[in-house]
Coordinates of C-alpha atoms and ligand atoms in Angstrom, one line a residue:
M265 CA -19.4 -24.8 -24.9
S266 CA -22.8 -26.3 -24.1
A267 CA -24.7 -27.9 -26.9
P268 CA -26.9 -25.4 -28.8
D269 CA -30.6 -25.8 -28.8
H270 CA -31.0 -26.8 -32.5
I271 CA -28.3 -29.5 -32.0
I272 CA -30.0 -31.1 -29.0
S273 CA -33.4 -30.6 -30.6
D274 CA -34.7 -33.8 -32.2
Q275 CA -36.9 -32.0 -34.7
I276 CA -35.8 -32.2 -38.4
I277 CA -36.8 -29.6 -40.8
I278 CA -37.9 -31.1 -44.1
F279 CA -36.9 -28.8 -47.0
D280 CA -38.4 -29.9 -50.2
T281 CA -36.7 -28.8 -53.5
T282 CA -38.8 -30.9 -55.9
L283 CA -39.9 -27.7 -57.6
R284 CA -36.4 -26.2 -57.9
D285 CA -33.5 -28.8 -58.0
G286 CA -36.0 -31.5 -59.1
E287 CA -37.8 -29.5 -61.7
Q288 CA -34.5 -28.2 -63.3
S289 CA -33.5 -31.7 -64.2
P290 CA -34.1 -33.0 -67.8
G291 CA -37.6 -34.3 -68.4
C292 CA -39.1 -33.0 -65.1
S293 CA -40.3 -29.6 -66.1
M294 CA -43.7 -28.5 -64.9
N295 CA -46.0 -25.7 -65.8
L296 CA -47.5 -23.2 -63.4
E297 CA -50.6 -25.1 -62.7
E298 CA -48.7 -28.4 -62.1
K299 CA -46.2 -26.7 -59.7
L300 CA -49.2 -25.2 -57.8
R301 CA -50.7 -28.7 -57.5
M302 CA -47.5 -30.1 -56.2
A303 CA -47.0 -27.2 -53.8
H304 CA -50.4 -27.7 -52.3
L305 CA -49.7 -31.4 -51.8
L306 CA -46.3 -30.7 -50.2
D307 CA -47.9 -28.2 -47.9
D308 CA -50.7 -30.7 -46.9
M309 CA -48.1 -33.4 -46.4
G310 CA -46.3 -31.2 -43.8
V311 CA -43.2 -30.1 -45.5
D312 CA -41.6 -27.3 -43.5
V313 CA -39.9 -25.4 -46.4
I314 CA -40.8 -25.5 -50.1
E315 CA -38.1 -24.3 -52.4
A316 CA -40.4 -23.1 -55.1
G317 CA -37.9 -22.2 -57.8
F318 CA -35.1 -20.0 -59.0
P319 CA -36.9 -16.7 -59.7
I320 CA -34.2 -15.0 -61.8
A321 CA -33.9 -18.1 -64.1
S322 CA -36.9 -17.4 -66.2
R323 CA -40.3 -15.6 -66.2
G324 CA -41.9 -19.0 -65.8
D325 CA -39.9 -19.7 -62.6
F326 CA -40.6 -16.2 -61.2
E327 CA -44.3 -16.5 -61.8
A328 CA -44.5 -20.0 -60.3
V329 CA -42.6 -18.9 -57.1
E330 CA -44.9 -15.9 -56.8
A331 CA -48.1 -17.9 -57.3
I332 CA -47.0 -20.6 -54.8
S333 CA -46.1 -17.8 -52.3
K334 CA -49.6 -16.5 -52.6
A335 CA -51.3 -19.9 -52.4
V336 CA -49.5 -21.9 -49.8
K337 CA -50.6 -21.4 -46.2
N338 CA -48.3 -23.2 -43.8
A339 CA -44.9 -24.0 -45.3
T340 CA -42.1 -21.4 -45.6
I341 CA -41.4 -20.6 -49.3
A342 CA -37.8 -20.3 -50.4
G343 CA -36.5 -18.7 -53.5
L344 CA -33.0 -19.6 -54.7
C345 CA -30.6 -16.9 -55.8
R346 CA -26.9 -16.6 -56.6
A347 CA -24.7 -14.1 -54.7
V348 CA -25.9 -11.4 -57.0
K349 CA -28.0 -8.4 -56.1
R350 CA -30.5 -8.7 -59.0
D351 CA -31.0 -12.4 -58.1
I352 CA -31.6 -11.6 -54.5
E353 CA -34.0 -8.8 -55.4
A354 CA -35.9 -11.1 -57.8
S355 CA -36.0 -13.8 -55.2
F356 CA -37.6 -11.5 -52.7
E357 CA -40.0 -10.0 -55.2
A358 CA -41.2 -13.5 -56.0
I359 CA -41.6 -14.7 -52.4
K360 CA -42.8 -11.5 -50.7
C361 CA -46.5 -12.5 -50.6
A362 CA -45.7 -15.7 -48.7
P363 CA -46.8 -15.7 -45.0
K364 CA -43.4 -17.3 -44.2
R365 CA -40.5 -16.7 -46.7
R366 CA -36.8 -17.5 -47.0
I367 CA -34.1 -16.2 -49.3
H368 CA -31.7 -19.0 -50.2
T369 CA -28.4 -17.7 -51.6
F370 CA -25.5 -19.8 -52.7
I371 CA -21.9 -19.5 -54.0
S372 CA -19.3 -22.2 -54.7
T373 CA -16.6 -22.7 -52.2
S374 CA -14.5 -25.6 -53.5
P375 CA -11.1 -24.8 -55.1
L376 CA -12.3 -26.3 -58.4
H377 CA -15.5 -24.3 -58.6
M378 CA -13.9 -21.0 -57.5
K379 CA -11.1 -21.3 -60.0
Y380 CA -12.9 -22.6 -63.1
K381 CA -16.5 -21.8 -62.7
L382 CA -16.5 -18.5 -60.8
Q383 CA -13.0 -17.4 -61.7
M384 CA -12.9 -15.7 -58.4
S385 CA -10.2 -15.7 -55.7
P386 CA -11.1 -17.3 -52.4
E387 CA -10.9 -13.8 -50.7
A388 CA -13.4 -12.4 -53.3
V389 CA -15.7 -15.4 -52.6
L390 CA -15.6 -14.6 -48.9
A391 CA -16.4 -11.0 -49.6
A392 CA -19.3 -12.0 -51.8
I393 CA -20.7 -14.3 -49.1
A394 CA -20.7 -11.4 -46.5
D395 CA -22.3 -9.0 -49.0
S396 CA -24.9 -11.3 -50.4
V397 CA -26.1 -12.5 -47.0
E398 CA -26.2 -9.0 -45.5
F399 CA -28.1 -7.8 -48.6
A400 CA -30.6 -10.7 -48.3
R401 CA -31.1 -9.9 -44.6
Q402 CA -32.4 -6.5 -45.6
F403 CA -35.5 -8.3 -47.0
T404 CA -36.1 -11.1 -44.5
D405 CA -34.6 -12.5 -41.3
D406 CA -34.9 -16.0 -42.7
V407 CA -31.8 -16.4 -44.9
E408 CA -30.2 -19.6 -45.9
W409 CA -26.7 -19.7 -47.3
S410 CA -25.3 -22.7 -49.3
A411 CA -21.7 -23.5 -50.0
E412 CA -22.0 -25.1 -53.4
D413 CA -19.7 -28.1 -53.8
G414 CA -19.3 -27.8 -50.0
S415 CA -18.4 -31.5 -49.6
R416 CA -15.3 -30.9 -51.8
T417 CA -14.3 -27.7 -50.0
E418 CA -11.2 -27.6 -47.8
D419 CA -12.1 -27.6 -44.1
D420 CA -10.2 -24.4 -43.3
F421 CA -11.9 -22.4 -46.0
L422 CA -15.3 -23.9 -45.4
A423 CA -15.1 -23.0 -41.7
R424 CA -14.1 -19.4 -42.5
A425 CA -16.9 -19.2 -45.1
V426 CA -19.6 -20.5 -42.7
E427 CA -18.4 -18.2 -39.9
I428 CA -18.7 -15.2 -42.2
A429 CA -22.1 -16.3 -43.5
I430 CA -23.5 -16.6 -40.0
K431 CA -21.9 -13.3 -38.9
S432 CA -23.6 -11.7 -41.9
G433 CA -27.0 -13.0 -40.8
A434 CA -27.5 -16.4 -42.3
T435 CA -29.8 -18.5 -40.1
T436 CA -29.5 -21.8 -42.0
I437 CA -26.2 -23.1 -43.3
N438 CA -26.4 -25.7 -46.1
I439 CA -23.4 -27.9 -47.1
P440 CA -24.4 -29.5 -50.4
D441 CA -22.7 -32.6 -51.8
T442 CA -23.4 -31.0 -55.2
V443 CA -21.7 -33.7 -57.3
G444 CA -22.7 -36.7 -55.1
Y445 CA -19.1 -37.5 -54.4
A446 CA -19.1 -37.8 -50.6
M447 CA -19.0 -40.9 -48.5
P448 CA -21.2 -41.0 -45.4
A449 CA -18.3 -40.9 -43.0
D450 CA -16.6 -37.9 -44.8
Y451 CA -19.8 -36.0 -45.1
A452 CA -20.6 -36.5 -41.4
A453 CA -17.1 -35.4 -40.5
K454 CA -17.7 -32.1 -42.3
F455 CA -20.5 -31.3 -39.9
T456 CA -18.6 -32.4 -36.9
M457 CA -15.7 -30.2 -38.0
L458 CA -17.9 -27.2 -38.5
R459 CA -19.5 -27.7 -35.1
N460 CA -16.1 -27.9 -33.5
R461 CA -14.4 -25.1 -35.3
V462 CA -16.9 -22.4 -36.2
P463 CA -17.3 -20.2 -33.1
N464 CA -20.8 -18.9 -33.9
I465 CA -22.2 -22.2 -35.3
D466 CA -24.9 -22.3 -32.6
R467 CA -26.6 -19.3 -34.2
A468 CA -27.6 -21.3 -37.3
I469 CA -29.3 -24.5 -38.3
L470 CA -27.1 -26.9 -40.3
S471 CA -28.5 -28.5 -43.4
V472 CA -27.8 -31.4 -45.7
H473 CA -28.3 -31.4 -49.5
C474 CA -27.1 -34.5 -51.2
H475 CA -27.0 -35.7 -54.8
N476 CA -27.2 -39.3 -55.7
D477 CA -24.4 -39.9 -58.2
L478 CA -23.0 -42.8 -56.2
G479 CA -26.4 -43.9 -54.9
L480 CA -25.5 -42.4 -51.4
A481 CA -27.7 -39.4 -51.2
V482 CA -30.0 -40.8 -48.5
A483 CA -27.1 -42.4 -46.6
N484 CA -25.1 -39.2 -46.7
S485 CA -28.2 -37.1 -45.6
L486 CA -28.8 -39.3 -42.6
A487 CA -25.1 -39.3 -41.7
G488 CA -25.2 -35.5 -41.8
V489 CA -28.2 -35.5 -39.4
A490 CA -26.5 -37.9 -37.0
A491 CA -23.6 -35.5 -37.0
G492 CA -25.7 -32.5 -36.1
A493 CA -27.6 -31.3 -39.2
R494 CA -31.2 -30.5 -38.5
Q495 CA -32.5 -29.7 -42.0
I496 CA -32.7 -32.2 -44.8
E497 CA -33.1 -31.0 -48.4
C498 CA -34.7 -33.6 -50.6
T499 CA -37.1 -34.2 -53.5
V500 CA -40.2 -36.4 -54.1
N501 CA -39.1 -39.6 -55.9
G502 CA -35.5 -38.4 -55.6
I503 CA -35.8 -36.4 -58.8
G504 CA -33.0 -33.9 -59.5
E505 CA -29.9 -33.1 -61.5
R506 CA -28.2 -36.2 -63.0
A507 CA -28.8 -39.1 -60.6
G508 CA -31.2 -37.0 -58.5
N509 CA -31.4 -35.7 -55.0
A510 CA -32.0 -37.6 -51.7
A511 CA -35.6 -38.9 -51.9
L512 CA -37.9 -37.3 -49.4
E513 CA -39.9 -40.6 -48.9
E514 CA -36.7 -42.5 -48.2
V515 CA -35.2 -40.2 -45.6
V516 CA -38.6 -39.8 -43.9
M517 CA -39.4 -43.5 -43.8
A518 CA -35.8 -44.3 -42.6
M519 CA -36.4 -42.1 -39.6
R520 CA -39.9 -43.4 -39.0
T521 CA -38.9 -47.1 -39.3
R522 CA -35.6 -46.9 -37.4
P523 CA -36.2 -44.5 -34.5
D524 CA -33.7 -46.5 -32.5
A525 CA -30.9 -45.5 -34.9
M526 CA -32.4 -42.1 -36.0
P527 CA -34.3 -40.7 -33.0
F528 CA -35.7 -37.7 -34.7
K529 CA -39.1 -36.1 -35.4
N530 CA -40.5 -34.4 -38.4
H531 CA -43.9 -33.1 -39.5
I532 CA -44.4 -35.3 -42.6
K533 CA -47.7 -37.2 -42.9
T534 CA -46.2 -40.3 -44.4
E535 CA -49.7 -41.6 -45.4
M536 CA -49.5 -39.0 -48.2
I537 CA -46.3 -40.3 -49.7
T538 CA -47.8 -42.7 -52.3
K539 CA -50.2 -40.0 -53.5
I540 CA -47.6 -37.3 -54.0
S541 CA -45.2 -39.7 -55.6
R542 CA -47.9 -40.8 -58.2
T543 CA -49.0 -37.2 -58.8
L544 CA -45.4 -36.2 -59.6
S545 CA -44.9 -39.2 -61.9
S546 CA -48.1 -38.5 -63.7
I547 CA -47.3 -34.8 -64.1
T548 CA -43.7 -35.3 -65.4
G549 CA -44.1 -38.7 -67.1
F550 CA -41.1 -39.7 -65.0
V551 CA -42.1 -43.1 -63.8
V552 CA -40.3 -44.5 -60.8
Q553 CA -38.3 -47.8 -61.2
P554 CA -40.4 -50.7 -60.0
N555 CA -37.9 -51.7 -57.3
K556 CA -37.5 -48.1 -56.0
A557 CA -37.6 -48.0 -52.2
I558 CA -40.9 -46.9 -50.6
V559 CA -42.7 -45.9 -53.8
G560 CA -41.7 -48.4 -56.5
A561 CA -44.5 -50.8 -57.7
N562 CA -42.7 -53.7 -56.1
A563 CA -41.7 -52.0 -52.9
F564 CA -44.4 -54.0 -51.0
A565 CA -44.9 -56.9 -53.4
H566 CA -44.1 -60.4 -52.1
E567 CA -43.7 -62.7 -55.0
S568 CA -41.7 -65.7 -53.9
G569 CA -43.5 -68.6 -52.2
I570 CA -41.3 -68.5 -49.1
H571 CA -41.9 -64.8 -48.6
Q572 CA -45.6 -65.2 -49.1
D573 CA -45.8 -68.0 -46.7
G574 CA -43.9 -66.0 -44.1
M575 CA -46.1 -62.9 -44.7
L576 CA -49.3 -65.0 -44.1
K577 CA -47.9 -66.2 -40.8
N578 CA -46.7 -62.8 -39.6
A579 CA -46.3 -59.7 -41.9
Q580 CA -43.3 -58.6 -40.0
T581 CA -41.2 -61.5 -41.3
Y582 CA -40.6 -59.7 -44.5
E583 CA -42.2 -56.3 -44.0
I584 CA -40.3 -53.6 -42.1
M585 CA -43.0 -51.0 -42.6
T586 CA -46.7 -51.3 -43.6
P587 CA -48.0 -50.3 -47.0
E588 CA -50.6 -48.3 -45.1
S589 CA -47.9 -46.2 -43.5
V590 CA -47.1 -44.7 -46.9
G591 CA -50.7 -44.5 -48.0
L592 CA -50.8 -47.7 -50.0
H593 CA -54.0 -49.7 -49.4
R594 CA -54.0 -53.4 -49.6
S595 CA -57.6 -53.6 -50.7
S596 CA -56.9 -53.8 -54.5
L597 CA -60.3 -54.6 -55.7
V598 CA -62.6 -51.7 -54.9
L599 CA -65.4 -50.9 -57.3
G600 CA -67.2 -52.2 -60.3
K601 CA -70.0 -51.5 -62.7
H602 CA -72.7 -51.6 -60.1
S603 CA -71.0 -49.3 -57.6
G604 CA -72.9 -46.2 -56.9
R605 CA -72.0 -42.5 -56.7
H606 CA -71.7 -42.7 -52.9
A607 CA -69.2 -45.5 -52.9
F608 CA -67.2 -43.8 -55.6
K609 CA -67.1 -40.5 -53.7
T610 CA -66.0 -42.3 -50.5
R611 CA -63.2 -44.1 -52.3
L612 CA -62.0 -40.7 -53.8
Q613 CA -61.9 -39.3 -50.3
D614 CA -60.0 -42.3 -49.0
L615 CA -57.5 -41.8 -51.8
G616 CA -57.0 -38.2 -50.6
Y617 CA -58.9 -36.4 -53.4
G618 CA -60.8 -33.4 -52.1
L619 CA -62.8 -32.7 -55.3
S620 CA -65.7 -30.3 -55.8
E621 CA -69.2 -31.8 -56.4
E622 CA -68.9 -30.9 -60.1
E623 CA -65.5 -32.6 -60.4
I624 CA -66.8 -35.7 -58.6
E625 CA -69.8 -35.9 -61.0
D626 CA -67.5 -35.5 -63.9
A627 CA -65.1 -38.2 -62.6
F628 CA -68.1 -40.5 -61.8
Q629 CA -69.3 -40.4 -65.4
R630 CA -65.8 -41.3 -66.6
F631 CA -65.7 -44.1 -63.9
K632 CA -69.0 -45.5 -65.3
D633 CA -67.6 -45.4 -68.9
L634 CA -64.6 -47.3 -67.7
A635 CA -66.6 -49.8 -65.7
D636 CA -68.5 -50.6 -68.9
K637 CA -65.2 -51.7 -70.5
K638 CA -63.4 -53.0 -67.5
K639 CA -64.9 -55.5 -65.0
T640 CA -62.9 -54.6 -62.0
I641 CA -61.8 -51.1 -61.1
Y642 CA -58.8 -50.8 -58.8
D643 CA -57.5 -47.8 -56.8
E644 CA -54.8 -47.3 -59.5
D645 CA -57.6 -47.0 -62.1
I646 CA -59.4 -44.3 -60.1
I647 CA -56.2 -42.4 -59.5
A648 CA -55.3 -42.5 -63.2
L649 CA -58.9 -41.5 -64.1
V650 CA -58.8 -38.4 -61.8
E651 CA -55.2 -37.4 -62.6
D652 CA -55.9 -37.7 -66.3
E653 CA -58.3 -34.8 -66.2
T654 CA -56.9 -32.6 -63.4
G655 CA -56.0 -29.1 -64.6
R656 CA -57.2 -29.8 -68.2
D657 CA -60.4 -27.8 -68.1
K658 CA -58.5 -24.7 -69.4
D659 CA -56.8 -26.6 -72.3
N660 CA -57.5 -24.9 -75.7
I661 CA -57.1 -28.1 -77.6
K662 CA -59.4 -31.0 -76.6
F663 CA -59.7 -34.6 -77.7
L664 CA -63.1 -35.5 -79.0
S665 CA -63.0 -38.8 -80.9
L666 CA -60.7 -41.2 -82.7
L667 CA -61.2 -43.9 -85.4
V668 CA -58.2 -46.0 -86.3
Q669 CA -57.7 -48.6 -89.0
A670 CA -54.8 -50.8 -88.1
G671 CA -53.4 -54.4 -88.6
T672 CA -51.7 -56.2 -91.5
R673 CA -54.3 -55.9 -94.3
G674 CA -54.1 -52.4 -95.3
P675 CA -52.6 -48.9 -94.6
Q676 CA -52.9 -47.7 -91.0
I677 CA -55.2 -44.7 -91.0
A678 CA -56.4 -42.4 -88.2
T679 CA -59.3 -40.0 -88.2
I680 CA -59.2 -37.7 -85.3
E681 CA -61.7 -35.1 -84.1
M682 CA -60.6 -32.3 -81.9
D683 CA -62.0 -29.1 -80.4
V684 CA -59.6 -26.3 -81.0
D685 CA -60.5 -23.0 -79.3
G686 CA -64.2 -24.0 -79.4
T687 CA -64.2 -25.2 -83.1
R688 CA -64.6 -28.8 -84.0
Q689 CA -61.9 -29.9 -86.4
T690 CA -61.3 -33.3 -88.1
A691 CA -58.3 -34.8 -89.9
M692 CA -57.5 -38.1 -91.5
C693 CA -54.0 -39.3 -92.0
E694 CA -52.1 -42.4 -93.1
G695 CA -49.1 -43.4 -91.1
N696 CA -46.3 -45.9 -90.5
G697 CA -48.4 -47.7 -87.8
P698 CA -51.5 -46.5 -86.0
V699 CA -49.7 -44.2 -83.5
D700 CA -47.8 -42.5 -86.3
A701 CA -51.1 -42.0 -88.2
I702 CA -52.7 -40.5 -85.1
F703 CA -49.8 -38.1 -84.4
K704 CA -49.7 -37.0 -88.0
A705 CA -53.4 -36.4 -88.0
I706 CA -53.0 -34.2 -84.9
R707 CA -50.1 -32.4 -86.6
M708 CA -52.4 -31.6 -89.6
I709 CA -54.8 -29.8 -87.4
I710 CA -52.2 -28.1 -85.2
P711 CA -49.0 -27.7 -87.3
H712 CA -45.8 -27.6 -85.1
E713 CA -43.1 -28.4 -87.6
E714 CA -40.2 -27.3 -85.3
A715 CA -41.2 -29.6 -82.5
C716 CA -40.0 -33.2 -82.4
L717 CA -41.2 -36.2 -80.5
Q718 CA -38.6 -37.2 -77.9
L719 CA -40.4 -40.0 -76.0
Y720 CA -43.4 -42.2 -76.4
Q721 CA -44.0 -44.5 -73.5
V722 CA -46.9 -46.8 -72.5
H723 CA -47.4 -48.4 -69.2
A724 CA -50.3 -50.5 -67.9
V725 CA -52.1 -49.0 -64.9
T726 CA -53.0 -52.4 -63.5
G727 CA -52.5 -56.0 -64.6
G728 CA -54.8 -57.8 -67.1
T729 CA -55.5 -57.4 -70.8
D730 CA -58.3 -54.9 -70.0
A731 CA -55.9 -52.7 -68.1
Q732 CA -56.0 -49.0 -68.8
A733 CA -53.0 -47.7 -70.7
E734 CA -51.1 -44.7 -69.4
V735 CA -49.2 -43.0 -72.2
S736 CA -46.5 -40.4 -71.8
V737 CA -45.4 -38.2 -74.7
K738 CA -42.4 -35.8 -74.6
I739 CA -42.1 -33.1 -77.3
E740 CA -39.2 -30.8 -77.7
E741 CA -39.2 -27.4 -79.4
H742 CA -36.2 -25.1 -79.4
E743 CA -34.7 -27.0 -76.4
K744 CA -37.8 -26.7 -74.4
Q745 CA -39.5 -29.9 -73.4
V746 CA -43.0 -30.7 -72.4
V747 CA -44.5 -33.9 -71.2
G748 CA -48.1 -35.0 -71.9
Q749 CA -50.1 -37.8 -70.3
G750 CA -53.1 -39.7 -71.4
T751 CA -55.0 -42.6 -69.9
D752 CA -57.7 -44.8 -71.4
A753 CA -58.7 -48.4 -71.7
D754 CA -57.8 -48.1 -75.4
T755 CA -54.0 -47.5 -75.8
L756 CA -54.5 -45.6 -79.1
V757 CA -57.0 -43.2 -77.5
A758 CA -54.6 -42.8 -74.5
S759 CA -51.8 -42.0 -77.1
A760 CA -53.9 -39.3 -78.8
K761 CA -54.9 -37.8 -75.4
A762 CA -51.2 -37.7 -74.3
Y763 CA -50.0 -36.0 -77.5
I764 CA -52.8 -33.4 -77.3
H765 CA -51.9 -32.8 -73.6
A766 CA -48.3 -32.2 -74.5
L767 CA -49.4 -29.8 -77.3
N768 CA -51.4 -27.8 -74.9
K769 CA -48.4 -27.5 -72.7
L770 CA -46.2 -26.5 -75.6
M771 CA -48.7 -23.7 -76.6
D772 CA -48.7 -22.5 -73.0
K773 CA -44.9 -22.5 -73.0
R774 CA -44.7 -20.7 -76.3
Q775 CA -47.0 -18.0 -75.0
R776 CA -44.9 -17.6 -71.8
T777 CA -41.7 -17.2 -73.7
A778 CA -42.9 -15.2 -76.6
P779 CA -40.8 -12.0 -77.1
N780 CA -43.5 -9.6 -75.9
A781 CA -43.9 -11.7 -72.8
T782 CA -40.3 -11.3 -71.7
D783 CA -38.5 -8.9 -69.5
S784 CA -35.1 -8.8 -67.8
T785 CA -35.8 -12.0 -65.9
T786 CA -36.3 -14.1 -69.0
E787 CA -32.8 -15.3 -69.6
S788 CA -32.5 -19.0 -69.3
M789 CA -30.7 -20.3 -66.2
A790 CA -28.0 -21.8 -68.4
S791 CA -27.3 -18.4 -69.9
V792 CA -26.9 -16.6 -66.6
E793 CA -25.4 -19.3 -64.5
P794 CA -21.7 -19.4 -65.3
S795 CA -20.7 -15.8 -65.9
L796 CA -21.1 -13.0 -63.5
T797 CA -19.6 -9.7 -64.2
A798 CA -17.8 -7.9 -61.4
Q799 CA -20.6 -5.3 -61.2
E800 CA -23.2 -8.1 -60.9
R801 CA -21.7 -9.6 -57.8
V802 CA -22.9 -8.2 -54.6
G803 CA -20.3 -6.0 -53.0
P804 CA -16.8 -5.2 -54.3
Ligands
LIG32 O1 -26.5 -29.1 -55.4 C1 -26.3 -27.9 -55.0 O2 -25.2 -27.5 -54.7 C2 -27.5 -27.0 -55.0 C3 -27.3 -25.7 -54.4 C4 -27.7 -24.6 -55.3 C5 -28.0 -25.6 -53.1 O3 -28.5 -27.3 -55.5
LIG33 ZN1 -28.6 -29.6 -55.6

């Protein structure tokens, strides 16, 4: 048998699942507008396939997949679905406007999952694979089939399942390491086994999808590619269920930095990596650990004297890739109080922001306000300043002003002024500390008794005591979480802005899940995931 084209091809398809596997993990939920922002960035960055969501899971998911399908110009849009007719129909309904679309259907194949999760016999699973893939093919000729828990599936059964999926019309075969259990050599062996044993394997692209429970997601993904896979499923910053998924930036930079070991091509513009990573962190409040590969704050920092000395003599002594290759610019000090509109606009463009004239003017005013308080304005300050306002123009609740009395000599009291649906409202409240006083005052204006604060986190955008504070606030109501962000040179103002941002998102979420806003697709994924009735399964 001669080697099939896709195996000898050195092109790797980058399939991003930040908006599906990433978004479904705790603390990473995004609203429609945020998902759209991310989808545009992923598309601009050159991702080949964007898995935009799980349309049957909720109305919010469906609407987001549909909106992304209408908005994205280049990437293929994938919608996830179980081996269930109504899932597949919902998936197609959501992606049908996309210029390029893919139905991604999955079912578990490991003995453990079939017995306990699906409570189906292996023969029934094989029948469901055939029926679901054939059914999906009626809607599109781009169908991906995934063997959930594939890495723990017995070889004989996996080979039979893959053969059936391809015979039924699947064009991509994904073998997930769903629980992050695989070792690189075992995972690679699964692909080699499939290539050797499945007679029609040359009719499909093989794909890796690895979770990071043992910290091996990237290593396993690359091992799978070395063994013949030509699609990598990954997420920005490695977000995802439990320990996350393989990080897009890591797999891509591994291939770019080590072409000798990984001689493969992809379409990713790596210079956009830092921007997309920061945007995701800012949207979700999920800050990456400082020593995270590629996008951590310390990834390109050289602190020790010996390293700094080596770097000055020749950067390659301690640097295997340049910060510029991931869009990180060495010029830290950029602008100040006397910088003009033109310099600011140019800097925004260099940082990858294509803003309208009105948005630039707005950002420039905020830049000037900041420059009055802070002597030196760094790239990070500009990014925080722009991200802080993006998508907030439609917010119903707006921050206006804050006065706080704090310290040791008296009660801590906050007086806040907010614009609620166009009406100016003020509240004054005493609290157990200034932040508590602020949040209580906000609560007086917008009562939300059933919601509770899950997380309050402050991080300095740059060094120095005049650094801007970036505050993240997570609120939970009826098991639904929202994250708000606020940035300001004053930590208390940033806290108020973050809380108000979270409240806007909570209101939005309430509206989307209100009883009259529901239909048959509004069940939560948790409630539909484990139990399928016999009639719901595709086929017998
Ligand atoms: O991890 C997994 O198995 C998945 C599949 C649904 C593709 O995310
Ligand atoms: Zn997964």
